[in-house]
mmCIF file with all atom_site columns, C-alpha atoms in Angstrom:
data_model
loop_
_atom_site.group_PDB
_atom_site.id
_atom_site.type_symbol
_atom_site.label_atom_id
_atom_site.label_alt_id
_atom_site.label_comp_id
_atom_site.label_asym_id
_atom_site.label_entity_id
_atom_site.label_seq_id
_atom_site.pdbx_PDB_ins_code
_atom_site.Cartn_x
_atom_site.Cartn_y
_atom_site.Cartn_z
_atom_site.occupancy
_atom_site.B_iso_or_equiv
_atom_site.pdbx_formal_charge
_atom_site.auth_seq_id
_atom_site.auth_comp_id
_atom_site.auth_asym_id
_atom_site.auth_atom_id
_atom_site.pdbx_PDB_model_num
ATOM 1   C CA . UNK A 1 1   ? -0.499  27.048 3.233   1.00 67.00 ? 30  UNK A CA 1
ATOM 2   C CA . UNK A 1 2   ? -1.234  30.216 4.037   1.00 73.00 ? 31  UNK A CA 1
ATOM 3   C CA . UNK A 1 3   ? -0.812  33.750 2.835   1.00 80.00 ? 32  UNK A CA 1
ATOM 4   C CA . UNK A 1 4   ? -1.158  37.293 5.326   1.00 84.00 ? 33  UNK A CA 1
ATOM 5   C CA . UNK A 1 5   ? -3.637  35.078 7.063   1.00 81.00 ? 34  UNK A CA 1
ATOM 6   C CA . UNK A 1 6   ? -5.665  33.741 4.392   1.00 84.00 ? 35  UNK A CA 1
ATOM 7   C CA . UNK A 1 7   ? -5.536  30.193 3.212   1.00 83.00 ? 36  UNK A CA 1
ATOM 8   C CA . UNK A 1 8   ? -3.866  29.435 -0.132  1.00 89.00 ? 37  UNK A CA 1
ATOM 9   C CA . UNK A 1 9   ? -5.791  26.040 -0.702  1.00 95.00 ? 38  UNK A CA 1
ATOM 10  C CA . UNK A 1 10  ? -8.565  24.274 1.404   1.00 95.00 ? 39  UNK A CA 1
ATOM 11  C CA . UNK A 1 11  ? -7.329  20.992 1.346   1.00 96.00 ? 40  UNK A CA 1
ATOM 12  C CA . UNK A 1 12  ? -4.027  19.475 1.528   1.00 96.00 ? 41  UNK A CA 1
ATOM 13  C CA . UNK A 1 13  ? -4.674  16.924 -0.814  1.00 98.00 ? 42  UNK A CA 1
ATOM 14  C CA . UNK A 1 14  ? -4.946  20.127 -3.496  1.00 98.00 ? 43  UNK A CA 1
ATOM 15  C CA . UNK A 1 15  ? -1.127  20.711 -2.302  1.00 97.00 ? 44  UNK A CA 1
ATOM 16  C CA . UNK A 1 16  ? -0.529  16.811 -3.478  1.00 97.00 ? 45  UNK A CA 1
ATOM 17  C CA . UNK A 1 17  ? -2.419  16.963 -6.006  1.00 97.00 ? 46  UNK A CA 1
ATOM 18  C CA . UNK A 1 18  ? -0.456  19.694 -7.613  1.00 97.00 ? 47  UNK A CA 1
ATOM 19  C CA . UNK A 1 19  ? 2.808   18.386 -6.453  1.00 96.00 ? 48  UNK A CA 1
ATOM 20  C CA . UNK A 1 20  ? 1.508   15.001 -8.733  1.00 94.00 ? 49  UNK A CA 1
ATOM 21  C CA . UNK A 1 21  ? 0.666   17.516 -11.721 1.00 93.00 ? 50  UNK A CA 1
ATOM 22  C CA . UNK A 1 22  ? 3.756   18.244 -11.663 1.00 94.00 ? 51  UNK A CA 1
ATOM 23  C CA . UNK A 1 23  ? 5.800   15.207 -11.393 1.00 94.00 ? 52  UNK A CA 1
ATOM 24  C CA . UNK A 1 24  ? 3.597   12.477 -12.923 1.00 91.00 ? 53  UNK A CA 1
ATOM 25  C CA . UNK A 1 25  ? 2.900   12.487 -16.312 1.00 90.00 ? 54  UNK A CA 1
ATOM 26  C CA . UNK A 1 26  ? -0.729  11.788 -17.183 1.00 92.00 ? 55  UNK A CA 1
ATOM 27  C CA . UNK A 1 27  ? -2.559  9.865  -17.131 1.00 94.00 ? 56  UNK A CA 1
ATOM 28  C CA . UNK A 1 28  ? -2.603  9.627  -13.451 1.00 94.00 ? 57  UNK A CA 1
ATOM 29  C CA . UNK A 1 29  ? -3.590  6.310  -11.673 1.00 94.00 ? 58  UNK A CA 1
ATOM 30  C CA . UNK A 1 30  ? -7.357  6.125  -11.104 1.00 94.00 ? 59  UNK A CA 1
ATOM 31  C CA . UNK A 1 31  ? -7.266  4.775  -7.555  1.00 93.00 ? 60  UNK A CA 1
ATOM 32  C CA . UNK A 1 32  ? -4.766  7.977  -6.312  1.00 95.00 ? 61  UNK A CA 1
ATOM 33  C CA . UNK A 1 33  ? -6.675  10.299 -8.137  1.00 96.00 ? 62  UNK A CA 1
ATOM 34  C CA . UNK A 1 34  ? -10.170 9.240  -6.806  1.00 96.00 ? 63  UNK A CA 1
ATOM 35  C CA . UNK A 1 35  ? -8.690  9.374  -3.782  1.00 96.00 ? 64  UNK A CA 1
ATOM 36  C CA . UNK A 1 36  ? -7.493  13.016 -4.149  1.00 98.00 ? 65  UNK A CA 1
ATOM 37  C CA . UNK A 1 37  ? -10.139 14.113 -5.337  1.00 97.00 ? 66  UNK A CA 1
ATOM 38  C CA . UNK A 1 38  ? -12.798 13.152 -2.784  1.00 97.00 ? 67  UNK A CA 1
ATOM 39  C CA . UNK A 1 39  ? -10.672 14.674 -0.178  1.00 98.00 ? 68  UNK A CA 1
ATOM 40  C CA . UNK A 1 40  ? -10.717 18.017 -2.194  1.00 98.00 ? 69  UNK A CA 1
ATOM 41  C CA . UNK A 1 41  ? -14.368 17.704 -2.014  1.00 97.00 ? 70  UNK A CA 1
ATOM 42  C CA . UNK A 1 42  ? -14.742 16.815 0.965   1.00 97.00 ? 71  UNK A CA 1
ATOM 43  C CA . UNK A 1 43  ? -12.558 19.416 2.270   1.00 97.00 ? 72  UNK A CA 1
ATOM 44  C CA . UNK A 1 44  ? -14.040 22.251 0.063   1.00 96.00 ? 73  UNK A CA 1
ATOM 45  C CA . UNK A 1 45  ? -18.152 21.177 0.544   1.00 96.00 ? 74  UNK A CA 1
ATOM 46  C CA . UNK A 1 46  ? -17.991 19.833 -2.704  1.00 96.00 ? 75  UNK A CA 1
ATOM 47  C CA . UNK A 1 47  ? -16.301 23.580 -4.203  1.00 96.00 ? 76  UNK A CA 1
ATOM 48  C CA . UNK A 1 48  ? -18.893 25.709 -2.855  1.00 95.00 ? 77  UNK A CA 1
ATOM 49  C CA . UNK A 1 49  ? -18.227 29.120 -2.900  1.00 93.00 ? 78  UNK A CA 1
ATOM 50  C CA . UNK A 1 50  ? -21.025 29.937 -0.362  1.00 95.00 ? 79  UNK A CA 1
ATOM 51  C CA . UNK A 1 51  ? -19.081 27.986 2.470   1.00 93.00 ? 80  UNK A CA 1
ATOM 52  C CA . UNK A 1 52  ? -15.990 30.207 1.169   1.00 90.00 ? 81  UNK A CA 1
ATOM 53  C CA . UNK A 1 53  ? -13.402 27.726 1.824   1.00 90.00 ? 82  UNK A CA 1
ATOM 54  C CA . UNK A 1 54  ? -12.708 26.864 -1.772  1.00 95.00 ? 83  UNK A CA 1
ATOM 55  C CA . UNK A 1 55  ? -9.500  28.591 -3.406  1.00 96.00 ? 84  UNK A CA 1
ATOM 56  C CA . UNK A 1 56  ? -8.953  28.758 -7.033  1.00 96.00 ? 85  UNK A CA 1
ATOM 57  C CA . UNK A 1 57  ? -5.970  25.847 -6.607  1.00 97.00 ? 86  UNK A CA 1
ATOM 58  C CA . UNK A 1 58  ? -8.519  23.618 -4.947  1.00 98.00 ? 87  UNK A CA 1
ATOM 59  C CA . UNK A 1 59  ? -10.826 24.137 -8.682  1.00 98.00 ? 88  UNK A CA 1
ATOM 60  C CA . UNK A 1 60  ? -7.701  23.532 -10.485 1.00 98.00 ? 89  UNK A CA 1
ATOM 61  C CA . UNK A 1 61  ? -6.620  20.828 -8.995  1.00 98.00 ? 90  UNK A CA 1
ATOM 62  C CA . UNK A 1 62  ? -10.327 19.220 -9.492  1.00 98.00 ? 91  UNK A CA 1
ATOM 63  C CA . UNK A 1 63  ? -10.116 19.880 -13.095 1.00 97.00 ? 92  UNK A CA 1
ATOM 64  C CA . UNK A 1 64  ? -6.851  19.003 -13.891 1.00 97.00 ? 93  UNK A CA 1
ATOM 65  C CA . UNK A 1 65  ? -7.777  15.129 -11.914 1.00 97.00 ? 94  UNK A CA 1
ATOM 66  C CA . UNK A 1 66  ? -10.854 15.363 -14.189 1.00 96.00 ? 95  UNK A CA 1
ATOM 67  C CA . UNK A 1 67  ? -9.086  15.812 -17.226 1.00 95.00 ? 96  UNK A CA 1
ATOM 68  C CA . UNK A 1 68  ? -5.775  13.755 -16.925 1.00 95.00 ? 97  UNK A CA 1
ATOM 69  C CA . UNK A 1 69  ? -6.919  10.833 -15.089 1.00 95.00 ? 98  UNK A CA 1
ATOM 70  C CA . UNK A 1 70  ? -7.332  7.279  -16.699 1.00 92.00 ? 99  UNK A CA 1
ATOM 71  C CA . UNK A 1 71  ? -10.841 6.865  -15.415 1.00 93.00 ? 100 UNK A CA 1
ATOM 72  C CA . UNK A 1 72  ? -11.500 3.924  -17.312 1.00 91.00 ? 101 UNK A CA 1
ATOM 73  C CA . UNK A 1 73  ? -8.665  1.685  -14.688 1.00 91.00 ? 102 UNK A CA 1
ATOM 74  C CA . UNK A 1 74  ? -11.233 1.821  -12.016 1.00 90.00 ? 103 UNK A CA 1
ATOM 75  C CA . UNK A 1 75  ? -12.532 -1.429 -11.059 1.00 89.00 ? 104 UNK A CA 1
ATOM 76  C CA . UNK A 1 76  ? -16.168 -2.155 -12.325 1.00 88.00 ? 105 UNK A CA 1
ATOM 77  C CA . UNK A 1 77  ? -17.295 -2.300 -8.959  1.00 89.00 ? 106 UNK A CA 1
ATOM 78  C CA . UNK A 1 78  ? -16.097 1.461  -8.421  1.00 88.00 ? 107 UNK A CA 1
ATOM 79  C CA . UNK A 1 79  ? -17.818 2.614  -11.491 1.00 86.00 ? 108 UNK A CA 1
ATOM 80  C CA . UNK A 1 80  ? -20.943 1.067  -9.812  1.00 89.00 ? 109 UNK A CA 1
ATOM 81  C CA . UNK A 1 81  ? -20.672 2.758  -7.272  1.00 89.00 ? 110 UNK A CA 1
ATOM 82  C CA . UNK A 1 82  ? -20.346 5.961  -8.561  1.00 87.00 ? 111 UNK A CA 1
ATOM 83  C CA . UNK A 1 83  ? -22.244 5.705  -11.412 1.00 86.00 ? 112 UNK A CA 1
ATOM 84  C CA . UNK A 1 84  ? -20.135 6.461  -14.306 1.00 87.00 ? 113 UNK A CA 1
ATOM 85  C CA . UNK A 1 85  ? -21.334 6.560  -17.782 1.00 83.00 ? 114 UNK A CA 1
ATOM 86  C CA . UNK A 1 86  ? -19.327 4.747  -20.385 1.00 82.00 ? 115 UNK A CA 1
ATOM 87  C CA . UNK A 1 87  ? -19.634 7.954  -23.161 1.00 80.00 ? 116 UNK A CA 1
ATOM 88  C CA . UNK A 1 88  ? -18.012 10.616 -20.336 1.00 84.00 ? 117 UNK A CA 1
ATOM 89  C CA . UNK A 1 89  ? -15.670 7.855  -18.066 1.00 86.00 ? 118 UNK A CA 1
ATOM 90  C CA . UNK A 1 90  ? -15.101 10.785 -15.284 1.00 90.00 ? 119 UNK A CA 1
ATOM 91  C CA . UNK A 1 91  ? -16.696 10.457 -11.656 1.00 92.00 ? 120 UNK A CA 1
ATOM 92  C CA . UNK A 1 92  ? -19.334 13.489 -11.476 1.00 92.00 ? 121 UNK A CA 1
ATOM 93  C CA . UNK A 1 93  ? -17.695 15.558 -8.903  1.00 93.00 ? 122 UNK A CA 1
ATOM 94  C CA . UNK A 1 94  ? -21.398 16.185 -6.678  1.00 93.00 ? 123 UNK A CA 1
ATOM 95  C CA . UNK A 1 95  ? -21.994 12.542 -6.788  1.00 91.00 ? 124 UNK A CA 1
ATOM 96  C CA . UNK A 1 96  ? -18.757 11.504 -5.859  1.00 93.00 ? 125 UNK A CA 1
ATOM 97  C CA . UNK A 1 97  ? -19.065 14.319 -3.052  1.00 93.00 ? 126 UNK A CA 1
ATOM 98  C CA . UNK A 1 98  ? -22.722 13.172 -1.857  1.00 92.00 ? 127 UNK A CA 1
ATOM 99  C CA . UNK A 1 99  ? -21.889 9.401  -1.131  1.00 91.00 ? 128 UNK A CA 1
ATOM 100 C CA . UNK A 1 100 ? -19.041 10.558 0.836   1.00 92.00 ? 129 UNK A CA 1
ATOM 101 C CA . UNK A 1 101 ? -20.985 12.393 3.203   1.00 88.00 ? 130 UNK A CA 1
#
């Protein structure tokens, strides 16, 4: 996706992400979301704007699997591994990013 040369969105996965925003009603499914959103990461370095490859869409898309996932459907084993607290049931977004490395 691209626009006079400059790229609209770092990562495809924002592109499904917002195409699943729009179609899916949340809460979306943990495991797609998690998914999703360690691509965007990935993708992005983790939403750096000192790389400059993260777009505004790519945030959005970050926030909105944030805010309208079902965290809480992840297997215990996954929230192990990522280290999720029980009072705020969302993966932290630099964690997430730094075991993926």
């Amino acid at each position: 996706a691209f626009q006079d040369d400059k790229a609209l969105v770092s990562s495809t996965c924002t592109l499904i992400a917002e195409k699943l925003q729009k179609a899916w009603h949340p809460p979306f499914p943990a495991s797609i979301a998690l998914l999703l959103l360690g691509t965007i990461l990935l993708d992005t370095v983790n939403l750096s704007p000192e790389v400059g490859k993260v777009t505004r869409r790519d945030i959005d898309a970050v926030d909105g699997l944030l805010r309208n996932t079902r965290w809480t459907r992840l297997s215990d084993h996954a929230w192990s591994i990522l280290d999720i607290e029980e009072a705020d049931p969302r993966p932290d977004p630099s964690k997430l990013f730094n075991l993926l490395q």
